[in-house]
PDB file of N, CA, C and O in Angstrom:
ATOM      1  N   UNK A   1      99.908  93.721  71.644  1.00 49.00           N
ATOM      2  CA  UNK A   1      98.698  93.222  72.265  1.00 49.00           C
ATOM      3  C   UNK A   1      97.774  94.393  72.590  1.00 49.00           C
ATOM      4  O   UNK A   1      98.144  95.556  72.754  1.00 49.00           O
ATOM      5  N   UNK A   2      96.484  93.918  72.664  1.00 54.00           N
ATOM      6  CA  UNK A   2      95.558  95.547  72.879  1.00 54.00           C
ATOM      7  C   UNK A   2      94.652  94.569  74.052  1.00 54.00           C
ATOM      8  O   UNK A   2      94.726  93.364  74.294  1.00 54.00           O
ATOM      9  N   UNK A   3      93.952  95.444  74.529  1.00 56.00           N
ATOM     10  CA  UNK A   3      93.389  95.355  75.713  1.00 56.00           C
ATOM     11  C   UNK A   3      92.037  94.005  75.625  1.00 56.00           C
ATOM     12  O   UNK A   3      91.605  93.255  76.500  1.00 56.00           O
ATOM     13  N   UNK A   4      91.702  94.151  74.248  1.00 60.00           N
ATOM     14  CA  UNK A   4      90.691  93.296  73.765  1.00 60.00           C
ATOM     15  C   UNK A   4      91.479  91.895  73.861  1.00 60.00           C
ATOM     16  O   UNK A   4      90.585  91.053  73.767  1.00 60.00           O
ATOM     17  N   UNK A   5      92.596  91.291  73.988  1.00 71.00           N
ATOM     18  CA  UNK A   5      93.128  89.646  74.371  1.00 71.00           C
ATOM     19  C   UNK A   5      92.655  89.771  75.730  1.00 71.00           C
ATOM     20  O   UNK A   5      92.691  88.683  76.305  1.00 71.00           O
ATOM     21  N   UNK A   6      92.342  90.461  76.248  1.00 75.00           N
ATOM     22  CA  UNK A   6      91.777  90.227  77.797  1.00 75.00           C
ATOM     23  C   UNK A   6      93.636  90.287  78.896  1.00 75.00           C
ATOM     24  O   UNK A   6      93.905  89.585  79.871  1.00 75.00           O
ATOM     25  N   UNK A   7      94.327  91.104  78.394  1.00 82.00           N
ATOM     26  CA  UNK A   7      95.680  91.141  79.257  1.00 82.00           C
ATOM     27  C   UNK A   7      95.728  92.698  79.778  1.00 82.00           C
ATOM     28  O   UNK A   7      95.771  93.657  79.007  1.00 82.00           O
ATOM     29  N   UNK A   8      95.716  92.774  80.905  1.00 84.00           N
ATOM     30  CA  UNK A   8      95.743  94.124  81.613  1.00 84.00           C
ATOM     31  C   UNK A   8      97.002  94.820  82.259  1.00 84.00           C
ATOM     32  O   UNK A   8      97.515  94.287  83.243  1.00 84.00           O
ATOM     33  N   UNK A   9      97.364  95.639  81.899  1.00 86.00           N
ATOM     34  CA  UNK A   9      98.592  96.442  82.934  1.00 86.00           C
ATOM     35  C   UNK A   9      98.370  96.470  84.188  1.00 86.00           C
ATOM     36  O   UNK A   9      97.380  96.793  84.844  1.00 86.00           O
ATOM     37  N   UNK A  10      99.704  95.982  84.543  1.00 85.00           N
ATOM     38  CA  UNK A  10      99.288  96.249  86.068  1.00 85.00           C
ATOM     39  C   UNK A  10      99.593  97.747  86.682  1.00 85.00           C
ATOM     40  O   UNK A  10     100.673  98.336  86.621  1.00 85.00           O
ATOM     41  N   UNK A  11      98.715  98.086  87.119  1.00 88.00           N
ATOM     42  CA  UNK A  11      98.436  98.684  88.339  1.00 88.00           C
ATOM     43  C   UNK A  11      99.963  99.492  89.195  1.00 88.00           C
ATOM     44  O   UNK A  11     100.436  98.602  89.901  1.00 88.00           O
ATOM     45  N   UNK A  12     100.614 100.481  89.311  1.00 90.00           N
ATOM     46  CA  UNK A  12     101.651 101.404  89.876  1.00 90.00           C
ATOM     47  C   UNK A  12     100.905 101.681  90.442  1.00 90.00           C
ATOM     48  O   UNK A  12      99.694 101.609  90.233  1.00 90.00           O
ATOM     49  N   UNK A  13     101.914 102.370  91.975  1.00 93.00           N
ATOM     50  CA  UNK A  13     101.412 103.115  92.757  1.00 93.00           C
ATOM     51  C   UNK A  13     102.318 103.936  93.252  1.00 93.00           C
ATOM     52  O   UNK A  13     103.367 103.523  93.746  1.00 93.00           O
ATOM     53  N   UNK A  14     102.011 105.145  93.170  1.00 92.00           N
ATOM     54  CA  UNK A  14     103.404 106.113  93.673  1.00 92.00           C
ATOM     55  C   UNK A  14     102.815 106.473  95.248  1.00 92.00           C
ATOM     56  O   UNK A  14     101.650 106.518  95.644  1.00 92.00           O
ATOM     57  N   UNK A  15     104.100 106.709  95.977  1.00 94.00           N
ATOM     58  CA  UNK A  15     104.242 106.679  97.272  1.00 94.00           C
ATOM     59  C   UNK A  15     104.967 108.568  97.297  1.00 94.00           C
ATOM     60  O   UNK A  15     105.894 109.053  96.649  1.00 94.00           O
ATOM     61  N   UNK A  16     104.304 109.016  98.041  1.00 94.00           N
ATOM     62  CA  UNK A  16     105.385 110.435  98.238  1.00 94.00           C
ATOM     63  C   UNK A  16     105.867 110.395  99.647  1.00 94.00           C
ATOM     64  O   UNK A  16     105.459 109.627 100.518  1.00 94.00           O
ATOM     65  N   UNK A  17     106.658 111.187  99.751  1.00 95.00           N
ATOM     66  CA  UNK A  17     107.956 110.870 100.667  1.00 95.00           C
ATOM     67  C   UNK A  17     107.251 111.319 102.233  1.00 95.00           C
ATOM     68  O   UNK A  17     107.764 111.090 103.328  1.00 95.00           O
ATOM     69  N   UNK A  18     105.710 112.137 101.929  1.00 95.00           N
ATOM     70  CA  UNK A  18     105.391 112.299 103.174  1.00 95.00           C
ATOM     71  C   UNK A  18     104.181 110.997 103.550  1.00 95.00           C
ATOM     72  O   UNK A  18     103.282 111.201 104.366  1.00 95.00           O
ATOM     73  N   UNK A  19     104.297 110.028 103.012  1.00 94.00           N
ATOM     74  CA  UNK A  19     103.553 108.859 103.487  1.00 94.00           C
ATOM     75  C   UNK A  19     105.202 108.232 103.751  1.00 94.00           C
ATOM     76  O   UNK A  19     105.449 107.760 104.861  1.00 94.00           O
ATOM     77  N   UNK A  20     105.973 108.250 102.994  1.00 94.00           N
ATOM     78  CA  UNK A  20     107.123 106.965 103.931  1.00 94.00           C
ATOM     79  C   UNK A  20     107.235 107.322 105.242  1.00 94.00           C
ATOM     80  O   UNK A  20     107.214 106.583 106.226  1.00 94.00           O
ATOM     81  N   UNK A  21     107.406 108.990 105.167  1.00 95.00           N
ATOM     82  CA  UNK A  21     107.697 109.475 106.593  1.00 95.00           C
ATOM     83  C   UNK A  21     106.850 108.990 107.622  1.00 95.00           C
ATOM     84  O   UNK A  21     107.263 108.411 108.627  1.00 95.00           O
ATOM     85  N   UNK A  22     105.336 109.297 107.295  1.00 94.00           N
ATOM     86  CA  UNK A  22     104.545 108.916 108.198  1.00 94.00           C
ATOM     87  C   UNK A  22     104.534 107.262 108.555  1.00 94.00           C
ATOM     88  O   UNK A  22     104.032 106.943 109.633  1.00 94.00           O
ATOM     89  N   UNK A  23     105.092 106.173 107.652  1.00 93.00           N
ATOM     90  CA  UNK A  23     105.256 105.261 108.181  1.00 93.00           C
ATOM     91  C   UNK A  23     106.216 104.841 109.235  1.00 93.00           C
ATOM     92  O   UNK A  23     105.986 104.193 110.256  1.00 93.00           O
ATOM     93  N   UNK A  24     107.335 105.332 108.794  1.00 93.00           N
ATOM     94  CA  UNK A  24     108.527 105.450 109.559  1.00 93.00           C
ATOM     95  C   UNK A  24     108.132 105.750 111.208  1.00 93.00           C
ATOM     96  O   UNK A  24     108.547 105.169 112.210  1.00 93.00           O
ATOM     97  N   UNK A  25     107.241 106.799 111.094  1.00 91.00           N
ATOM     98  CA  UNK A  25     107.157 107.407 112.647  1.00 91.00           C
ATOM     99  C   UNK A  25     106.098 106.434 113.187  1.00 91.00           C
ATOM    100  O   UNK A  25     106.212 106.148 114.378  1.00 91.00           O
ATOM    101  N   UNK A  26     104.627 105.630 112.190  1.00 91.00           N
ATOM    102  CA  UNK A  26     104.264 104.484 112.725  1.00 91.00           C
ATOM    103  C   UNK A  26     105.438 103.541 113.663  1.00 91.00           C
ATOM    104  O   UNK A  26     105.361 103.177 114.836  1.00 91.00           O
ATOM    105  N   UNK A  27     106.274 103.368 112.882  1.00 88.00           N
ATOM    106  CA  UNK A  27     107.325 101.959 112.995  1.00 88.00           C
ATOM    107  C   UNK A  27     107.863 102.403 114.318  1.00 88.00           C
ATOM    108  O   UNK A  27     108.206 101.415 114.967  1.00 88.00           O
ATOM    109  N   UNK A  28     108.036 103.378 114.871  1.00 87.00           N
ATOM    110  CA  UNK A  28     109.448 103.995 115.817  1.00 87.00           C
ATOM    111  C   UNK A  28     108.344 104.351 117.279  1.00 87.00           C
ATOM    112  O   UNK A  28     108.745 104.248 118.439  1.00 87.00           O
ATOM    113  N   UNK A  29     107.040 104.739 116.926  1.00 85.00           N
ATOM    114  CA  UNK A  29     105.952 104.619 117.723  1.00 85.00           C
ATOM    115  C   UNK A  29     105.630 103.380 118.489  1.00 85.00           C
ATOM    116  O   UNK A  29     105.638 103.386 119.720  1.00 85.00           O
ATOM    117  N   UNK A  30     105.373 102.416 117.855  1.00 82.00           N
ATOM    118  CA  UNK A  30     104.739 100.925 117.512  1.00 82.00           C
ATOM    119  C   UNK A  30     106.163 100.148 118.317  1.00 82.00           C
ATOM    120  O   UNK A  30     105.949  99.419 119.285  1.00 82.00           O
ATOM    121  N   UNK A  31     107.092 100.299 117.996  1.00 77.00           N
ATOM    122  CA  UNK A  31     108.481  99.358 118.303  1.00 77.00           C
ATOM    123  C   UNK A  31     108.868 100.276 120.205  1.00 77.00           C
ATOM    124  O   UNK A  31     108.961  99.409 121.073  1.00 77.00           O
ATOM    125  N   UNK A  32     108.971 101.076 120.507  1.00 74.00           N
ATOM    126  CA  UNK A  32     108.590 101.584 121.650  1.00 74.00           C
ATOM    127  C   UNK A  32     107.925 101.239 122.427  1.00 74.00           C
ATOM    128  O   UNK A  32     108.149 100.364 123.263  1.00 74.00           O
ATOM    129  N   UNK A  33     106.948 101.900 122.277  1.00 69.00           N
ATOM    130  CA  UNK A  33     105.961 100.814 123.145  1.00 69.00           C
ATOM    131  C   UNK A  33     105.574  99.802 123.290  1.00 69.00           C
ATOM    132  O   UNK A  33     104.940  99.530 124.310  1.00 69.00           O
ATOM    133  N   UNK A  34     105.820  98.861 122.302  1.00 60.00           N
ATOM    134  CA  UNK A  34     105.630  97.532 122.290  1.00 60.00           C
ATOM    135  C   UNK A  34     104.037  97.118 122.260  1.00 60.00           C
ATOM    136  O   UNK A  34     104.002  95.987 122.744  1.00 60.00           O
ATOM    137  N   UNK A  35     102.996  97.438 121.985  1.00 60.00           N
ATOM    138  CA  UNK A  35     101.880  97.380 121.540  1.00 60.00           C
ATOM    139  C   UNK A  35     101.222  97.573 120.751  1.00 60.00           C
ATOM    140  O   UNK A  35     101.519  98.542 120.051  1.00 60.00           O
ATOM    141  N   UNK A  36     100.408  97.068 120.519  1.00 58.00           N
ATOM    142  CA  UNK A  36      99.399  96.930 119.382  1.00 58.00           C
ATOM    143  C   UNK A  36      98.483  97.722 119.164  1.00 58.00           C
ATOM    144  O   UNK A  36      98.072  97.880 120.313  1.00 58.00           O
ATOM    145  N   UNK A  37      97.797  98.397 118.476  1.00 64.00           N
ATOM    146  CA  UNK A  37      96.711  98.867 118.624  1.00 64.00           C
ATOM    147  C   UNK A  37      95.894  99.039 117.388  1.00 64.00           C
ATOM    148  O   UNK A  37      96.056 100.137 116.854  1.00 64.00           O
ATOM    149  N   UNK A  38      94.592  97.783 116.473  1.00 64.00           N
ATOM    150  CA  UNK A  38      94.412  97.940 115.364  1.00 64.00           C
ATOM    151  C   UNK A  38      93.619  99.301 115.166  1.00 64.00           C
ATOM    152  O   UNK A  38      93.376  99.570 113.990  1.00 64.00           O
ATOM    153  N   UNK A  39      93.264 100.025 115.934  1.00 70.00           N
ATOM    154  CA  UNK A  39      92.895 101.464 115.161  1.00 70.00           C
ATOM    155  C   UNK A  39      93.703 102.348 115.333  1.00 70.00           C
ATOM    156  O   UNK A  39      93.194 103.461 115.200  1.00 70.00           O
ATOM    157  N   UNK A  40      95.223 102.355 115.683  1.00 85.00           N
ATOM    158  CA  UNK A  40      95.610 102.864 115.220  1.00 85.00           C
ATOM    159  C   UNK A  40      95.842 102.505 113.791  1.00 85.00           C
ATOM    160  O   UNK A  40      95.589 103.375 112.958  1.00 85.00           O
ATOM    161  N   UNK A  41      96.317 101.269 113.362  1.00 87.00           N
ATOM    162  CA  UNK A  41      96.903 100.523 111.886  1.00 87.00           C
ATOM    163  C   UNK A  41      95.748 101.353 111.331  1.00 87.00           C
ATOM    164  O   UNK A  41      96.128 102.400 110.807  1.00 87.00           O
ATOM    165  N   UNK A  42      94.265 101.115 111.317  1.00 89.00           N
ATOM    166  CA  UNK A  42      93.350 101.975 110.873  1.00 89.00           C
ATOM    167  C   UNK A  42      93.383 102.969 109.853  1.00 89.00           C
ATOM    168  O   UNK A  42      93.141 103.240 108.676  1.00 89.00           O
ATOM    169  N   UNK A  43      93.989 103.517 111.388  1.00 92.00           N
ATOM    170  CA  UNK A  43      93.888 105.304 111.317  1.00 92.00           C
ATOM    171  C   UNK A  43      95.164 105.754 110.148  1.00 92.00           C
ATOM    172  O   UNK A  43      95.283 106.748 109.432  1.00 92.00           O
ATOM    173  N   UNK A  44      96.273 104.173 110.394  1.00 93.00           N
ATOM    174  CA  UNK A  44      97.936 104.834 109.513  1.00 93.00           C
ATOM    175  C   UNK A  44      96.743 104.605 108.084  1.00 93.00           C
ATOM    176  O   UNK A  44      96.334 105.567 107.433  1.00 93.00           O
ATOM    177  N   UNK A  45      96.336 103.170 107.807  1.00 93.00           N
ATOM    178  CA  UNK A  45      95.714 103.376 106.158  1.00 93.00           C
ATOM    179  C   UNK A  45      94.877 104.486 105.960  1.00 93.00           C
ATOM    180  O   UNK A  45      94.890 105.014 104.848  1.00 93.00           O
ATOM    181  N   UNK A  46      94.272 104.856 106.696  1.00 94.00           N
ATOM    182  CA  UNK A  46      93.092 106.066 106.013  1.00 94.00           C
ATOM    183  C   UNK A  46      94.028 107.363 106.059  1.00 94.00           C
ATOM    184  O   UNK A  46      93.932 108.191 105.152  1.00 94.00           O
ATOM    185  N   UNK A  47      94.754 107.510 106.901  1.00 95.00           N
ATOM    186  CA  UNK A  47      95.919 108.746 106.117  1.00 95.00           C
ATOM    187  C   UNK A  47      96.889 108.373 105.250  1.00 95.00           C
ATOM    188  O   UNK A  47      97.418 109.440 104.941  1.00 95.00           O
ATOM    189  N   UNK A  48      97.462 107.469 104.648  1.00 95.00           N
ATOM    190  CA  UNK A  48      98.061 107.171 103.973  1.00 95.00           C
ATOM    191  C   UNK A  48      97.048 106.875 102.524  1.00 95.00           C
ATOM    192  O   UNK A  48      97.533 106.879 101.393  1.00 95.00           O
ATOM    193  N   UNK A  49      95.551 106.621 102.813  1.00 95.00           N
ATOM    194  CA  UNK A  49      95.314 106.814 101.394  1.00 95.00           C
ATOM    195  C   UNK A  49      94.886 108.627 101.267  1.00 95.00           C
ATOM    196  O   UNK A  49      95.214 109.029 100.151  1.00 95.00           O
ATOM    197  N   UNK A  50      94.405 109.478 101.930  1.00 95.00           N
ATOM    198  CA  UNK A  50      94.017 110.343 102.138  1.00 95.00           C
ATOM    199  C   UNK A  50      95.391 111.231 101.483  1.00 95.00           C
ATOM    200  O   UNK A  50      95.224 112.320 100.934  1.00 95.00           O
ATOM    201  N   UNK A  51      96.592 110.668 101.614  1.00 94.00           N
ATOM    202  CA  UNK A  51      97.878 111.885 101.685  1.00 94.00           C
ATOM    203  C   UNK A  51      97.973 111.427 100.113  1.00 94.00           C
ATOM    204  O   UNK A  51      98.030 112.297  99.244  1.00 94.00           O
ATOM    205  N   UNK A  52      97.988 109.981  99.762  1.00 94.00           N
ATOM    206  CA  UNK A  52      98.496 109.305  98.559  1.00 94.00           C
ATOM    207  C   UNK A  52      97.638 109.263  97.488  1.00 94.00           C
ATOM    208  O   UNK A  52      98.139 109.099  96.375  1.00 94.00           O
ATOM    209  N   UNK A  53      96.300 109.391  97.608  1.00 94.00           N
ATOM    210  CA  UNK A  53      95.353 108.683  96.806  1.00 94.00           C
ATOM    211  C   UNK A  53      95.237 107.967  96.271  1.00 94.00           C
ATOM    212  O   UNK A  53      94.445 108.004  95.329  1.00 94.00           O
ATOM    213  N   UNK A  54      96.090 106.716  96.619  1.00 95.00           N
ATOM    214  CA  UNK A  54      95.902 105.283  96.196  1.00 95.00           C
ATOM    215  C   UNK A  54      94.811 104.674  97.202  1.00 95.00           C
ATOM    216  O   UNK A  54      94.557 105.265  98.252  1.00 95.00           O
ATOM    217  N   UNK A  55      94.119 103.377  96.823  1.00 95.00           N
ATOM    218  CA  UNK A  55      93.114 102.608  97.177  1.00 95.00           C
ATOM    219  C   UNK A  55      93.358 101.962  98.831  1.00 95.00           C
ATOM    220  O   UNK A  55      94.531 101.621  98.983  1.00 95.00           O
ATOM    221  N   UNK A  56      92.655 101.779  99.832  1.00 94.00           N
ATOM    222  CA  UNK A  56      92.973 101.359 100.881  1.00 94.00           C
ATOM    223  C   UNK A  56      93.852  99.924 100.607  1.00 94.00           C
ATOM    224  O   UNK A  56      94.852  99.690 101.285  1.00 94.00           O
ATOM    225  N   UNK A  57      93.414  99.046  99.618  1.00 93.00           N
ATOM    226  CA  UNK A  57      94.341  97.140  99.844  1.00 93.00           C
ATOM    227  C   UNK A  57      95.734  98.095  99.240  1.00 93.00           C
ATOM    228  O   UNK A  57      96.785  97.868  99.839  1.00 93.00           O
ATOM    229  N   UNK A  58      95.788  99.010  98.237  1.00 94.00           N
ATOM    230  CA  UNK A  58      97.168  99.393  97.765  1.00 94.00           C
ATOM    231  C   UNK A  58      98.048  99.876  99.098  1.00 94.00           C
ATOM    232  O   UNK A  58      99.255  99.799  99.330  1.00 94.00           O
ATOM    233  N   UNK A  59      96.976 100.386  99.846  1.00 94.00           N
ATOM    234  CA  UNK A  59      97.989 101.117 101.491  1.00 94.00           C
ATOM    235  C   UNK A  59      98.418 100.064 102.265  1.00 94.00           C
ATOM    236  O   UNK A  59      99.416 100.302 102.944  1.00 94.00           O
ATOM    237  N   UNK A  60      97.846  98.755 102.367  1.00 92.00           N
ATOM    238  CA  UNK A  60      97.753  97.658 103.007  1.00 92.00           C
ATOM    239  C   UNK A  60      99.097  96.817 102.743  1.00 92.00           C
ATOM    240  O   UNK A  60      99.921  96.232 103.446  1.00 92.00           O
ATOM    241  N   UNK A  61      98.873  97.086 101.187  1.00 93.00           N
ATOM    242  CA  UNK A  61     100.200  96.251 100.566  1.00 93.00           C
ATOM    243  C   UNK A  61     101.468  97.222 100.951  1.00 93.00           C
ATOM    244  O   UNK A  61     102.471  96.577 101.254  1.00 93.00           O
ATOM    245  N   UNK A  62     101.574  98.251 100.984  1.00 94.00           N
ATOM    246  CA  UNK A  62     102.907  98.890 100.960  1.00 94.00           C
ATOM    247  C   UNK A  62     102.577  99.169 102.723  1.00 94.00           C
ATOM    248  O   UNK A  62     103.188 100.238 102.731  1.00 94.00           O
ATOM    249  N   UNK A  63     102.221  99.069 103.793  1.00 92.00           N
ATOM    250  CA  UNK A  63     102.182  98.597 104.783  1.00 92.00           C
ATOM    251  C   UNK A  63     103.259  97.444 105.040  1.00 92.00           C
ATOM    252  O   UNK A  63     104.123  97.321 105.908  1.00 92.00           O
ATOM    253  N   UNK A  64     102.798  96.473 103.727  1.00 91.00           N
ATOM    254  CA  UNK A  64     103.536  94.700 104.941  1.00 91.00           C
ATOM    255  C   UNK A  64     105.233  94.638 104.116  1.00 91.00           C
ATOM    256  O   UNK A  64     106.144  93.818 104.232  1.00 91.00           O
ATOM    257  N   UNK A  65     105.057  96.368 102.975  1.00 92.00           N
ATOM    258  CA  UNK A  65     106.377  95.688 101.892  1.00 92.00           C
ATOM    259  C   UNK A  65     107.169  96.566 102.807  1.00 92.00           C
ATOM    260  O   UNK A  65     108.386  96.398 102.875  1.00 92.00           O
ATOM    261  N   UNK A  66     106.514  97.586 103.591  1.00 91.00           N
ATOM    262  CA  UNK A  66     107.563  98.184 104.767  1.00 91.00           C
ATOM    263  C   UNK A  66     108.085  97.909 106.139  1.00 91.00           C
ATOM    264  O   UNK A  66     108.848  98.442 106.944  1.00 91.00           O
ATOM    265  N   UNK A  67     107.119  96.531 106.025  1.00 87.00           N
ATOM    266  CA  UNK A  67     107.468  95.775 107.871  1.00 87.00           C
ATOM    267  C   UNK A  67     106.608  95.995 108.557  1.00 87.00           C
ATOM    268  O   UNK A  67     106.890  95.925 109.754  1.00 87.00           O
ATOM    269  N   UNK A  68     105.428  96.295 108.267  1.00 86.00           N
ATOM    270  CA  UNK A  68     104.238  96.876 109.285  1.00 86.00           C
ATOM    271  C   UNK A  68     103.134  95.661 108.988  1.00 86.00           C
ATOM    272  O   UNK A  68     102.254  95.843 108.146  1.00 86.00           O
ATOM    273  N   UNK A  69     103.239  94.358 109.764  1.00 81.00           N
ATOM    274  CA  UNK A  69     102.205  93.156 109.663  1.00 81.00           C
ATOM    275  C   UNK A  69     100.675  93.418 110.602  1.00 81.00           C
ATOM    276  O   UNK A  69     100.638  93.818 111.765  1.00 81.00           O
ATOM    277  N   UNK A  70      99.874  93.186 110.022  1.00 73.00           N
ATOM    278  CA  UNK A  70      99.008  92.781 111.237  1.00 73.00           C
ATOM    279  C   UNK A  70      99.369  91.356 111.792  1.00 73.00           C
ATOM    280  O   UNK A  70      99.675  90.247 111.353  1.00 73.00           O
ATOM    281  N   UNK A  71      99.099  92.197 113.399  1.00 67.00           N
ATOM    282  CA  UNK A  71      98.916  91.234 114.438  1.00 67.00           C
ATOM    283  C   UNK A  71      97.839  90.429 114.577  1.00 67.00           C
ATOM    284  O   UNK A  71      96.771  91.031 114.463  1.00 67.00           O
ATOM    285  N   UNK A  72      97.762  89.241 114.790  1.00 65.00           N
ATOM    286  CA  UNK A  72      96.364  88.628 115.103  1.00 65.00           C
ATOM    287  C   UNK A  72      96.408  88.308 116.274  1.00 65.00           C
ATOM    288  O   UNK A  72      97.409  87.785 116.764  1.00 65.00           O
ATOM    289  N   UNK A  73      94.902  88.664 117.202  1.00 67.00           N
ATOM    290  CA  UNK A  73      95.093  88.552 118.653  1.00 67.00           C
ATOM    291  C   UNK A  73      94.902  87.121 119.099  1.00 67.00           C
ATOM    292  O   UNK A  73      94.189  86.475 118.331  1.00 67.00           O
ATOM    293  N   UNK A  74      95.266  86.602 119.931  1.00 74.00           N
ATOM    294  CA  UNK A  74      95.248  85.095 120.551  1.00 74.00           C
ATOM    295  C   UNK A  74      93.779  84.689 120.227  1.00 74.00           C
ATOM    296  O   UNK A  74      92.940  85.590 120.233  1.00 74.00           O
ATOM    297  N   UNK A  75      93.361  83.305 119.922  1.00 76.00           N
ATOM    298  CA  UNK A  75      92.120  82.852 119.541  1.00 76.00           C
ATOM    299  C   UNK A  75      92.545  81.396 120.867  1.00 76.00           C
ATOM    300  O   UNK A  75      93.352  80.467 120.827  1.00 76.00           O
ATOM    301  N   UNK A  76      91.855  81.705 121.579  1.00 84.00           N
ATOM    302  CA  UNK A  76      91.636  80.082 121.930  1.00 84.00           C
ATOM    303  C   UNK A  76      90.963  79.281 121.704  1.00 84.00           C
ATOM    304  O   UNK A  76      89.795  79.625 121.521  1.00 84.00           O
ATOM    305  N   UNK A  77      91.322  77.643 121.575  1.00 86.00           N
ATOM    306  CA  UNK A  77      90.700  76.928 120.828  1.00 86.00           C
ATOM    307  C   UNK A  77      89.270  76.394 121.530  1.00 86.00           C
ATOM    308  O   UNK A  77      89.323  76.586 122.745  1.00 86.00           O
ATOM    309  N   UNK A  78      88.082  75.814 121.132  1.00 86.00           N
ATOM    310  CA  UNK A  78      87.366  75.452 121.774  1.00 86.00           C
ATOM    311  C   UNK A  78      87.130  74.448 122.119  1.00 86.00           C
ATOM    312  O   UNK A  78      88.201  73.841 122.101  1.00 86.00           O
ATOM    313  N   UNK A  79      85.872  73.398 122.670  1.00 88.00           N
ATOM    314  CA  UNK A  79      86.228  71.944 122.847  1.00 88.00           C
ATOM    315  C   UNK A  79      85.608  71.366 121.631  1.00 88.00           C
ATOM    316  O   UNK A  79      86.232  70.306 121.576  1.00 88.00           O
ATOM    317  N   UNK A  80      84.914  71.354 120.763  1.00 87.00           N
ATOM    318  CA  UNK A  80      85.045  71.084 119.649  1.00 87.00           C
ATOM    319  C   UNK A  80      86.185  71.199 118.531  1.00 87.00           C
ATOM    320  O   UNK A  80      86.318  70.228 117.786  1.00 87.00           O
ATOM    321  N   UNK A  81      86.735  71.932 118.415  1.00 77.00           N
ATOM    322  CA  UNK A  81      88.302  72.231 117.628  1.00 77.00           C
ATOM    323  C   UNK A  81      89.010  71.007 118.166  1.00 77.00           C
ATOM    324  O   UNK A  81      90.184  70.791 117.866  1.00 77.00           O
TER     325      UNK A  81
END
């Protein structure tokens, strides 16, 4: 098959061992204290693409394949809802 059937390779992403690390110490940070804080999550993707040079959604994805979810903060409902 060649690229002209319209079928594309997907997409690898290599991880080096000093982004797992830095997740790891996210995880052990984060589980401690027991809080949230989305700039930190932020701050882990923009060094993790910065160390990796993969794309921020690629940091995002290997984020949730390591246990690191975003939180969503409480929404209360309104009287219309």
């Amino acid at each position: 098959m060649s690229e002209g059937d319209g079928v594309h390779k997907r997409r690898t992403f290599r991880w080096p061992k000093e982004a797992r690390e830095l997740v790891r110490e996210y995880k052990e940070r984060t589980s401690r204290s027991q809080e949230y804080h989305e700039g930190n999550r932020r701050t882990l993707v923009t060094e993790l693409a910065e160390i990796s040079g993969n794309p921020r959604d690629a940091c995002l994805r290997f984020l949730r394949e390591l246990g690191i979810n975003q939180k969503r903060a409480y929404h209360e409902w309104t009287k219309p809802e």
